[in-house]
Amino acid sequence: MEDRNVRGTSSPGLSDVVLTCVMPYVDDPKDRDAISLVCRRWYEIDALTRKHVTIALCYTTKPDRLRTRFRHLESLKLKGKPRAAMFNLIPEDWGGYVTPWVTEIAQSFDCLKSLHFRRMIVKDSDLKLLAESRGRVLQALKLDKCSGFTTDGLRHVGRLCRNLRTLFLEESTIDEKDGVWLHELALNNTVLETLNFYMTELSRFSVQDLQIIARNCRSLTSVKISDCEILDLLGFFQDAAALEEFGGGLFNNEEPERYAALSFPARLCRVGLTYISENEMHIVFPFASRLRMLDLLYAFLSADDLCLLIQQCPILEVLETRNVIGDGGLEVLARSCKRLKRLRIERGADEQGMGDEGGLVSQRGLIALAQGCLELEYLAVYVSDITNSSLECIGAHSKNLSDFRLVLLDREEKITDLPLDNGVRALLRGCEKIRRFALYLRPGGLTDVGLGYIGQYSQNIRWMLLGYVGESDEGLREFSRGCPSLQKLEMRGCCFSEQALADAVMRLTSLRYVWVQGYRVSETGRDILAMVRPFWNIELIPPRRMVVANQLGENVLNEDPAHMLAYYSLAGPRTDCPASVIPLDPARHLVEL
């Protein structure tokens, strides 16, 4: 967002008229960034025509700088807390406040139609100001895994944002005072297309308000709600004729016969039914053949139930489930769902009684999946066992894979085939389209040689998460000699020293963000200063003790290792660090070094 690298003032070859006509069709941010560096005129035309900006960390720039460069923005996505916050690894008070951004948006961004805040702290006053200043033009508001606000703030949104087509609140922590917010939305909106308050604690809303929304908003295509008896939604389903996606609800598993008369809208093709069990599964069968997305993360279904349901979904493209599916379920999936593009398999929760006790995904299921689902683009999976040959099979068959994430669970004492050096190499060599890559193993899962392979064969990967990989600092150094496109790196439970981390960061020329938890702290704590450079913020979170629940639900004291977060910023060091975060002053340390 800074023009210090822009070369010259002349436009090479293309007239301004031609360039202004062509530029709106260039959507990829990397292409836009490259174009803006050609010359000052191209930089200016990019600034005038760019409609969307994503800021991966809200502290990398300032609101006024965004306003100065991109005055005609129509869409903004802004991220706050590090991704690790989703796993309770970041202090709640870490930061990520939307207030300065909302203030600038209210004053300056007249064209803004879409806002997406992710993992940020939002106050009721922010929502009030946003609704009052931009309510007439705002078409999409996404508060994604956000916190700090109440239903009072949402009431302003419902009353004043009358052109809102998307309201997204999924997994946000919201203090519920009443259900008036939804009533205001129902009374004032006739154009809503997407309503999502899935995985929230909102429960005091009126089902009648949902029905009014369905009746008034004829383009309503997606609704995902919190826990609500599914039978109370009969009127809503009757009125929501255009509905294509539904998620949430609640089944009373003790009286399954009550659901015999339940019917869903004719266009429904994306479904996530919360707490559905074997007794209610039959209600999905009439429309299973047209399902394209199925979310079973919170279903009470056994492996056999899942197999029976999956066999009824020949055009399924997206499946989310837990590892209760097992290898047998993956084999059925591979035979039945040839169009599958996205598969997410989360770790089961035995202590919640969700029927996951027998779930086990291993190399057998992965091999079947790779051989049967050739269109797979996204795979995130928790496995109990793994072999090099299974990773080699993925590399040989999954040529469209762009996002691969694998976590090796610690439930099995012995793993069939470690280390995974050769398998990881084959996967990365075979899947050339991978842009996002996560590998979370256990000690001994990947040697220094394997870590070097990741660096060597990750030419196009932009985001990477590594856990418990490598043996020594030398492995990290080999890794950092590759990865020419890597912009964001996250690491946990690794054996690397501060000095090795600093050396790796300096070698990874495209790196803009690095988060590490669990590294070897030097005696003086000064080795990390080797990565200090201009425009580079470094923040430390010292080791801390936390009370967490174990697998039996008991509170135990857990030692949380030290964190290090470093990122490029044109805004300078943060000014809102809480006591739990220690910022290093780059300017002062540059002088000292």
Short mmCIF file of C-alpha atoms in Angstrom, two decimals, residues 34-433:
data_model
loop_
_atom_site.label_atom_id
_atom_site.label_comp_id
_atom_site.label_asym_id
_atom_site.label_seq_id
_atom_site.Cartn_x
_atom_site.Cartn_y
_atom_site.Cartn_z
CA ALA A 34 2.41 -6.65 -9.95
CA ILE A 35 0.59 -4.26 -12.28
CA SER A 36 0.73 -1.45 -9.74
CA LEU A 37 4.54 -1.68 -9.63
CA VAL A 38 5.08 -1.19 -13.39
CA CYS A 39 4.97 2.61 -13.29
CA ARG A 40 3.28 5.41 -11.42
CA ARG A 41 0.42 5.76 -13.91
CA TRP A 42 -0.45 2.05 -13.66
CA TYR A 43 -0.27 2.41 -9.88
CA GLU A 44 -2.76 5.27 -10.04
CA ILE A 45 -5.15 3.41 -12.35
CA ASP A 46 -5.03 0.36 -10.11
CA ALA A 47 -5.90 2.58 -7.15
CA LEU A 48 -8.86 4.09 -9.02
CA THR A 49 -10.27 0.78 -10.29
CA ARG A 50 -9.62 -1.73 -7.51
CA LYS A 51 -12.93 -2.79 -5.97
CA HIS A 52 -11.85 -5.30 -3.33
CA VAL A 53 -9.02 -5.43 -0.80
CA THR A 54 -8.16 -8.11 1.74
CA ILE A 55 -5.96 -7.08 4.67
CA ALA A 56 -4.63 -10.29 6.22
CA LEU A 57 -3.74 -8.59 9.52
CA CYS A 58 -5.32 -5.34 10.66
CA TYR A 59 -2.02 -4.04 12.07
CA THR A 60 -0.15 -4.15 8.76
CA THR A 61 -1.49 -0.77 7.66
CA LYS A 62 -3.67 2.12 8.85
CA PRO A 63 -7.22 3.03 7.86
CA ASP A 64 -6.21 6.43 6.53
CA ARG A 65 -3.57 4.86 4.28
CA LEU A 66 -6.21 2.55 2.83
CA ARG A 67 -8.47 5.54 2.22
CA THR A 68 -5.70 7.55 0.57
CA ARG A 69 -4.90 4.84 -1.96
CA PHE A 70 -8.24 3.11 -2.61
CA ARG A 71 -10.99 5.71 -2.47
CA HIS A 72 -13.49 3.73 -4.55
CA LEU A 73 -13.43 0.41 -2.70
CA GLU A 74 -16.66 -1.57 -2.81
CA SER A 75 -15.55 -4.54 -0.73
CA LEU A 76 -13.17 -4.91 2.23
CA LYS A 77 -12.10 -8.01 4.14
CA LEU A 78 -10.15 -7.40 7.34
CA LYS A 79 -8.59 -10.00 9.64
CA GLY A 80 -7.63 -9.47 13.26
CA LYS A 81 -6.33 -12.10 15.67
CA PRO A 82 -3.90 -14.75 14.38
CA ARG A 83 -5.48 -17.96 13.12
CA ALA A 84 -4.27 -19.72 16.29
CA ALA A 85 -6.99 -17.84 18.19
CA MET A 86 -9.50 -20.35 16.77
CA PHE A 87 -7.78 -23.01 18.89
CA ASN A 88 -7.63 -20.89 22.07
CA LEU A 89 -3.88 -20.39 21.69
CA ILE A 90 -3.99 -16.57 21.69
CA PRO A 91 -4.94 -14.45 24.74
CA GLU A 92 -8.51 -13.18 24.49
CA ASP A 93 -7.36 -9.57 24.94
CA TRP A 94 -4.66 -9.83 22.23
CA GLY A 95 -6.27 -7.10 20.12
CA GLY A 96 -7.80 -6.76 16.67
CA TYR A 97 -10.26 -3.90 17.21
CA VAL A 98 -12.46 -2.73 14.34
CA THR A 99 -13.17 0.71 15.85
CA PRO A 100 -10.52 2.74 13.95
CA TRP A 101 -11.52 1.04 10.72
CA VAL A 102 -15.24 1.61 11.19
CA THR A 103 -14.57 5.26 12.01
CA GLU A 104 -12.70 5.72 8.73
CA ILE A 105 -15.29 3.76 6.76
CA ALA A 106 -18.07 5.93 8.15
CA GLN A 107 -16.28 9.09 7.08
CA SER A 108 -14.65 8.22 3.76
CA PHE A 109 -15.70 5.07 1.90
CA ASP A 110 -18.84 6.18 0.09
CA CYS A 111 -18.80 3.25 -2.36
CA LEU A 112 -18.33 0.46 0.17
CA LYS A 113 -21.04 -2.21 -0.17
CA SER A 114 -19.45 -5.25 1.49
CA LEU A 115 -17.62 -5.64 4.81
CA HIS A 116 -16.06 -8.81 6.20
CA PHE A 117 -14.46 -8.70 9.66
CA ARG A 118 -12.78 -11.95 10.76
CA ARG A 119 -11.53 -12.75 14.28
CA MET A 120 -11.93 -9.15 15.39
CA ILE A 121 -13.31 -7.33 18.42
CA VAL A 122 -16.48 -5.45 17.47
CA LYS A 123 -18.40 -3.16 19.81
CA ASP A 124 -22.06 -2.21 19.72
CA SER A 125 -20.99 1.38 19.06
CA ASP A 126 -19.13 0.18 15.94
CA LEU A 127 -22.25 -1.50 14.59
CA LYS A 128 -24.37 1.55 15.40
CA LEU A 129 -21.99 3.91 13.60
CA LEU A 130 -21.70 1.56 10.64
CA ALA A 131 -25.48 1.19 10.33
CA GLU A 132 -26.12 4.93 10.64
CA SER A 133 -23.43 5.98 8.18
CA ARG A 134 -23.48 3.17 5.60
CA GLY A 135 -26.79 1.43 6.22
CA ARG A 136 -28.37 2.65 2.99
CA VAL A 137 -25.66 1.19 0.73
CA LEU A 138 -24.31 -1.76 2.72
CA GLN A 139 -25.22 -5.04 1.01
CA ALA A 140 -23.07 -7.56 2.90
CA LEU A 141 -21.91 -7.62 6.53
CA LYS A 142 -19.89 -10.56 7.77
CA LEU A 143 -18.86 -10.77 11.43
CA ASP A 144 -16.85 -13.97 11.17
CA LYS A 145 -15.64 -15.46 14.49
CA CYS A 146 -15.84 -12.00 16.05
CA SER A 147 -16.57 -11.02 19.66
CA GLY A 148 -17.30 -8.02 21.88
CA PHE A 149 -20.80 -7.10 20.72
CA THR A 150 -24.39 -7.82 21.78
CA THR A 151 -27.75 -8.19 20.12
CA ASP A 152 -28.27 -4.45 20.80
CA GLY A 153 -25.65 -3.72 18.14
CA LEU A 154 -27.34 -6.12 15.73
CA ARG A 155 -30.62 -4.32 16.30
CA HIS A 156 -29.17 -1.21 14.65
CA VAL A 157 -28.08 -3.32 11.68
CA GLY A 158 -31.53 -4.88 11.33
CA ARG A 159 -33.32 -1.53 11.51
CA LEU A 160 -31.08 0.62 9.30
CA CYS A 161 -29.37 -1.70 6.79
CA ARG A 162 -32.41 -2.22 4.59
CA ASN A 163 -30.49 -3.24 1.47
CA LEU A 164 -28.54 -5.96 3.25
CA ARG A 165 -28.30 -9.10 1.14
CA THR A 166 -25.90 -10.99 3.41
CA LEU A 167 -25.74 -11.05 7.21
CA PHE A 168 -23.14 -13.53 8.44
CA LEU A 169 -22.44 -14.12 12.16
CA GLU A 170 -21.15 -17.70 12.17
CA GLU A 171 -19.09 -18.73 15.23
CA SER A 172 -19.16 -15.22 16.68
CA THR A 173 -19.38 -14.76 20.44
CA ILE A 174 -22.46 -12.59 20.93
CA ASP A 175 -23.96 -11.44 24.22
CA GLU A 176 -27.66 -12.15 23.72
CA LYS A 177 -30.08 -9.73 25.37
CA ASP A 178 -33.19 -10.45 23.31
CA GLY A 179 -34.37 -11.43 19.84
CA VAL A 180 -35.40 -7.95 18.71
CA TRP A 181 -32.49 -7.81 16.23
CA LEU A 182 -34.08 -10.50 14.06
CA HIS A 183 -37.50 -8.90 14.35
CA GLU A 184 -36.07 -5.60 13.07
CA LEU A 185 -34.45 -7.45 10.18
CA ALA A 186 -37.73 -9.16 9.37
CA LEU A 187 -39.68 -5.88 9.37
CA ASN A 188 -37.19 -3.81 7.37
CA ASN A 189 -35.57 -6.10 4.80
CA THR A 190 -37.01 -7.48 1.58
CA VAL A 191 -33.80 -8.33 -0.32
CA LEU A 192 -31.96 -10.67 2.05
CA GLU A 193 -30.30 -13.63 0.33
CA THR A 194 -28.05 -15.08 3.06
CA LEU A 195 -28.69 -15.20 6.81
CA ASN A 196 -26.17 -17.05 8.98
CA PHE A 197 -25.96 -17.19 12.77
CA TYR A 198 -24.81 -20.82 12.86
CA MET A 199 -22.65 -21.97 15.80
CA THR A 200 -23.64 -19.01 17.97
CA GLU A 201 -25.44 -18.97 21.32
CA LEU A 202 -28.36 -16.98 19.94
CA SER A 203 -31.54 -18.72 21.07
CA ARG A 204 -34.09 -16.03 21.98
CA PHE A 205 -35.19 -15.29 18.43
CA SER A 206 -38.71 -15.89 17.18
CA VAL A 207 -39.34 -18.53 14.55
CA GLN A 208 -42.13 -16.30 13.26
CA ASP A 209 -39.51 -13.70 12.36
CA LEU A 210 -37.69 -16.28 10.27
CA GLN A 211 -40.94 -17.03 8.52
CA ILE A 212 -41.55 -13.33 7.82
CA ILE A 213 -38.07 -13.08 6.31
CA ALA A 214 -38.76 -16.10 4.12
CA ARG A 215 -42.08 -14.62 3.00
CA ASN A 216 -40.75 -11.10 2.29
CA CYS A 217 -37.32 -11.98 0.87
CA ARG A 218 -38.10 -14.02 -2.23
CA SER A 219 -34.39 -14.36 -3.10
CA LEU A 220 -33.48 -15.97 0.22
CA THR A 221 -31.21 -18.86 -0.78
CA SER A 222 -29.12 -19.62 2.32
CA VAL A 223 -30.09 -19.80 6.00
CA LYS A 224 -27.94 -21.27 8.78
CA ILE A 225 -29.20 -20.89 12.33
CA SER A 226 -28.35 -21.87 15.90
CA ASP A 227 -30.09 -24.66 17.85
CA CYS A 228 -33.83 -24.65 17.19
CA GLU A 229 -36.33 -27.53 17.09
CA ILE A 230 -36.58 -28.40 13.42
CA LEU A 231 -40.33 -29.00 13.59
CA ASP A 232 -40.85 -25.37 14.59
CA LEU A 233 -39.55 -24.42 11.14
CA LEU A 234 -42.29 -26.09 9.09
CA GLY A 235 -43.85 -22.77 8.14
CA PHE A 236 -40.45 -21.29 7.33
CA PHE A 237 -39.63 -24.16 4.97
CA GLN A 238 -42.97 -23.76 3.22
CA ASP A 239 -42.39 -20.05 2.57
CA ALA A 240 -38.67 -20.28 1.68
CA ALA A 241 -39.30 -21.49 -1.88
CA ALA A 242 -35.90 -20.34 -3.19
CA LEU A 243 -33.87 -21.88 -0.34
CA GLU A 244 -30.83 -23.83 -1.55
CA GLU A 245 -28.86 -24.11 1.70
CA PHE A 246 -29.93 -24.80 5.27
CA GLY A 247 -27.81 -25.49 8.33
CA GLY A 248 -28.50 -25.85 12.02
CA GLY A 249 -31.71 -26.77 13.74
CA LEU A 250 -32.17 -29.44 16.38
CA PHE A 251 -33.72 -32.90 16.55
CA ASN A 252 -35.38 -34.49 19.54
CA ASN A 253 -33.89 -37.96 19.15
CA GLU A 254 -36.32 -39.47 21.68
CA GLU A 255 -39.36 -38.97 19.43
CA PRO A 256 -38.23 -39.69 15.84
CA GLU A 257 -41.74 -40.47 14.60
CA ARG A 258 -42.62 -36.76 14.89
CA TYR A 259 -40.45 -35.97 11.85
CA ALA A 260 -42.32 -38.15 9.37
CA ALA A 261 -44.22 -35.18 7.93
CA LEU A 262 -41.16 -32.90 7.63
CA SER A 263 -40.47 -31.68 4.09
CA PHE A 264 -37.84 -29.32 2.75
CA PRO A 265 -37.85 -26.75 -0.09
CA ALA A 266 -37.56 -28.22 -3.58
CA ARG A 267 -34.29 -26.42 -4.42
CA LEU A 268 -32.41 -27.46 -1.27
CA CYS A 269 -29.01 -28.90 -2.23
CA ARG A 270 -26.66 -27.85 0.61
CA VAL A 271 -27.49 -29.18 4.07
CA GLY A 272 -26.06 -29.35 7.58
CA LEU A 273 -28.51 -30.84 10.08
CA THR A 274 -27.32 -30.51 13.67
CA TYR A 275 -27.64 -33.54 15.96
CA ILE A 276 -29.45 -35.68 13.40
CA SER A 277 -29.35 -39.38 14.32
CA GLU A 278 -30.07 -42.69 12.63
CA ASN A 279 -33.74 -42.36 13.57
CA GLU A 280 -34.22 -39.13 11.61
CA MET A 281 -31.82 -39.86 8.76
CA HIS A 282 -34.65 -41.00 6.50
CA ILE A 283 -35.88 -37.40 6.08
CA VAL A 284 -32.79 -36.66 3.96
CA PHE A 285 -33.24 -39.57 1.55
CA PRO A 286 -35.97 -37.97 -0.64
CA PHE A 287 -33.62 -35.18 -1.76
CA ALA A 288 -30.20 -36.82 -1.19
CA SER A 289 -29.72 -37.35 -4.92
CA ARG A 290 -29.55 -33.59 -5.50
CA LEU A 291 -27.25 -32.74 -2.58
CA ARG A 292 -24.04 -30.93 -3.47
CA MET A 293 -22.91 -30.08 0.06
CA LEU A 294 -23.37 -32.08 3.26
CA ASP A 295 -22.20 -30.95 6.70
CA LEU A 296 -22.25 -33.80 9.23
CA LEU A 297 -19.77 -32.40 11.75
CA TYR A 298 -22.43 -32.36 14.48
CA ALA A 299 -24.46 -35.39 13.46
CA PHE A 300 -25.07 -38.39 15.72
CA LEU A 301 -24.37 -40.90 12.95
CA SER A 302 -22.27 -44.06 13.02
CA ALA A 303 -19.90 -45.14 10.26
CA ASP A 304 -22.61 -47.43 8.83
CA ASP A 305 -25.15 -44.59 8.87
CA LEU A 306 -22.73 -42.33 7.04
CA CYS A 307 -22.05 -44.97 4.40
CA LEU A 308 -25.78 -45.45 3.83
CA LEU A 309 -26.33 -41.72 3.43
CA ILE A 310 -23.28 -41.07 1.24
CA GLN A 311 -24.37 -43.76 -1.20
CA GLN A 312 -27.50 -41.69 -1.87
CA CYS A 313 -25.50 -38.56 -2.88
CA PRO A 314 -23.98 -39.19 -6.34
CA ILE A 315 -23.34 -35.51 -7.20
CA LEU A 316 -21.92 -34.51 -3.80
CA GLU A 317 -19.14 -31.91 -4.12
CA VAL A 318 -18.50 -30.91 -0.48
CA LEU A 319 -18.51 -33.15 2.60
CA GLU A 320 -17.68 -32.19 6.18
CA THR A 321 -17.66 -34.91 8.82
CA ARG A 322 -15.69 -36.38 11.71
CA ASN A 323 -13.26 -39.26 11.61
CA VAL A 324 -16.08 -41.57 12.68
CA ILE A 325 -16.44 -42.06 8.92
CA GLY A 326 -13.43 -44.39 9.07
CA ASP A 327 -11.61 -46.04 6.19
CA GLY A 328 -14.74 -47.94 5.19
CA GLY A 329 -16.67 -44.71 4.82
CA LEU A 330 -13.94 -43.19 2.66
CA GLU A 331 -14.03 -46.24 0.41
CA VAL A 332 -17.79 -45.79 -0.04
CA LEU A 333 -17.24 -42.08 -0.67
CA ALA A 334 -14.63 -42.85 -3.33
CA ARG A 335 -17.01 -45.23 -5.13
CA SER A 336 -20.15 -43.09 -4.85
CA CYS A 337 -19.12 -39.44 -5.13
CA LYS A 338 -16.95 -38.95 -8.18
CA ARG A 339 -17.56 -35.18 -8.28
CA LEU A 340 -16.23 -34.56 -4.76
CA LYS A 341 -14.12 -31.39 -4.61
CA ARG A 342 -13.84 -30.60 -0.92
CA LEU A 343 -13.49 -33.00 2.02
CA ARG A 344 -13.01 -31.97 5.64
CA ILE A 345 -12.63 -34.68 8.29
CA GLU A 346 -12.36 -33.31 11.82
CA ARG A 347 -11.21 -35.10 14.93
CA GLY A 348 -14.05 -36.84 16.76
CA ALA A 349 -15.11 -36.07 20.33
CA ASP A 350 -15.44 -39.30 22.32
CA GLU A 351 -16.31 -37.51 25.53
CA GLN A 352 -19.37 -35.91 23.91
CA GLY A 353 -20.93 -39.29 23.19
CA MET A 354 -21.15 -38.59 19.47
CA GLY A 355 -20.46 -42.16 18.42
CA ASP A 356 -16.85 -41.60 17.39
CA GLU A 357 -15.27 -44.32 19.49
CA GLY A 358 -14.59 -46.59 16.52
CA GLY A 359 -13.60 -43.93 14.01
CA LEU A 360 -10.20 -44.41 12.43
CA VAL A 361 -8.90 -42.88 9.23
CA SER A 362 -5.62 -44.24 7.92
CA GLN A 363 -3.61 -44.81 4.76
CA ARG A 364 -6.24 -47.27 3.53
CA GLY A 365 -8.95 -44.62 3.36
CA LEU A 366 -6.64 -41.99 1.87
CA ILE A 367 -5.54 -44.31 -0.94
CA ALA A 368 -9.15 -45.15 -1.82
CA LEU A 369 -10.07 -41.47 -1.76
CA ALA A 370 -7.19 -40.43 -4.02
CA GLN A 371 -7.94 -43.16 -6.55
CA GLY A 372 -11.71 -42.59 -6.59
CA CYS A 373 -12.19 -38.80 -6.25
CA LEU A 374 -9.99 -37.35 -8.97
CA GLU A 375 -11.58 -33.87 -8.87
CA LEU A 376 -10.57 -33.26 -5.23
CA GLU A 377 -9.36 -29.69 -4.65
CA TYR A 378 -9.40 -29.41 -0.85
CA LEU A 379 -8.51 -32.10 1.70
CA ALA A 380 -8.28 -31.53 5.45
CA VAL A 381 -8.06 -34.72 7.50
CA TYR A 382 -7.14 -36.07 10.94
CA VAL A 383 -5.56 -39.51 10.58
CA SER A 384 -4.70 -42.17 13.15
CA ASP A 385 -2.15 -43.93 10.93
CA ILE A 386 -0.27 -42.99 7.78
CA THR A 387 2.28 -44.33 5.29
CA ASN A 388 4.52 -42.85 2.65
CA SER A 389 2.70 -44.85 -0.02
CA SER A 390 -0.63 -43.15 0.79
CA LEU A 391 0.91 -39.71 0.31
CA GLU A 392 2.53 -40.90 -2.89
CA CYS A 393 -0.88 -42.06 -4.10
CA ILE A 394 -2.37 -38.61 -3.44
CA GLY A 395 0.49 -37.07 -5.39
CA ALA A 396 -0.12 -39.43 -8.30
CA HIS A 397 -3.89 -38.94 -8.58
CA SER A 398 -5.03 -35.64 -6.97
CA LYS A 399 -3.80 -33.29 -9.66
CA ASN A 400 -6.38 -30.59 -8.85
CA LEU A 401 -5.49 -30.39 -5.16
CA SER A 402 -4.83 -26.78 -4.13
CA ASP A 403 -5.28 -27.03 -0.34
CA PHE A 404 -3.92 -30.00 1.66
CA ARG A 405 -4.00 -30.29 5.46
CA LEU A 406 -3.10 -33.42 7.44
CA VAL A 407 -2.92 -33.92 11.20
CA LEU A 408 -1.51 -37.15 12.65
CA LEU A 409 -3.30 -37.96 15.90
CA ASP A 410 -1.48 -39.34 18.91
CA ARG A 411 -4.09 -42.01 19.74
CA GLU A 412 -2.05 -44.89 18.26
CA GLU A 413 1.18 -45.81 20.01
CA LYS A 414 2.86 -47.06 16.83
CA ILE A 415 2.63 -45.56 13.34
CA THR A 416 3.11 -47.92 10.41
CA ASP A 417 5.60 -45.91 8.40
CA LEU A 418 7.66 -43.00 9.73
CA PRO A 419 9.35 -40.72 8.79
CA LEU A 420 7.21 -39.43 5.91
CA ASP A 421 10.02 -37.78 3.98
CA ASN A 422 9.51 -39.61 0.68
CA GLY A 423 5.73 -39.45 0.82
CA VAL A 424 5.70 -35.69 1.40
CA ARG A 425 8.16 -35.20 -1.45
CA ALA A 426 5.99 -37.26 -3.82
CA LEU A 427 2.83 -35.43 -2.80
CA LEU A 428 4.34 -31.99 -3.36
CA ARG A 429 5.93 -33.00 -6.65
CA GLY A 430 2.69 -34.50 -7.93
CA CYS A 431 0.24 -31.84 -6.73
CA GLU A 432 1.62 -28.77 -8.43
CA LYS A 433 -1.50 -26.67 -7.82
#
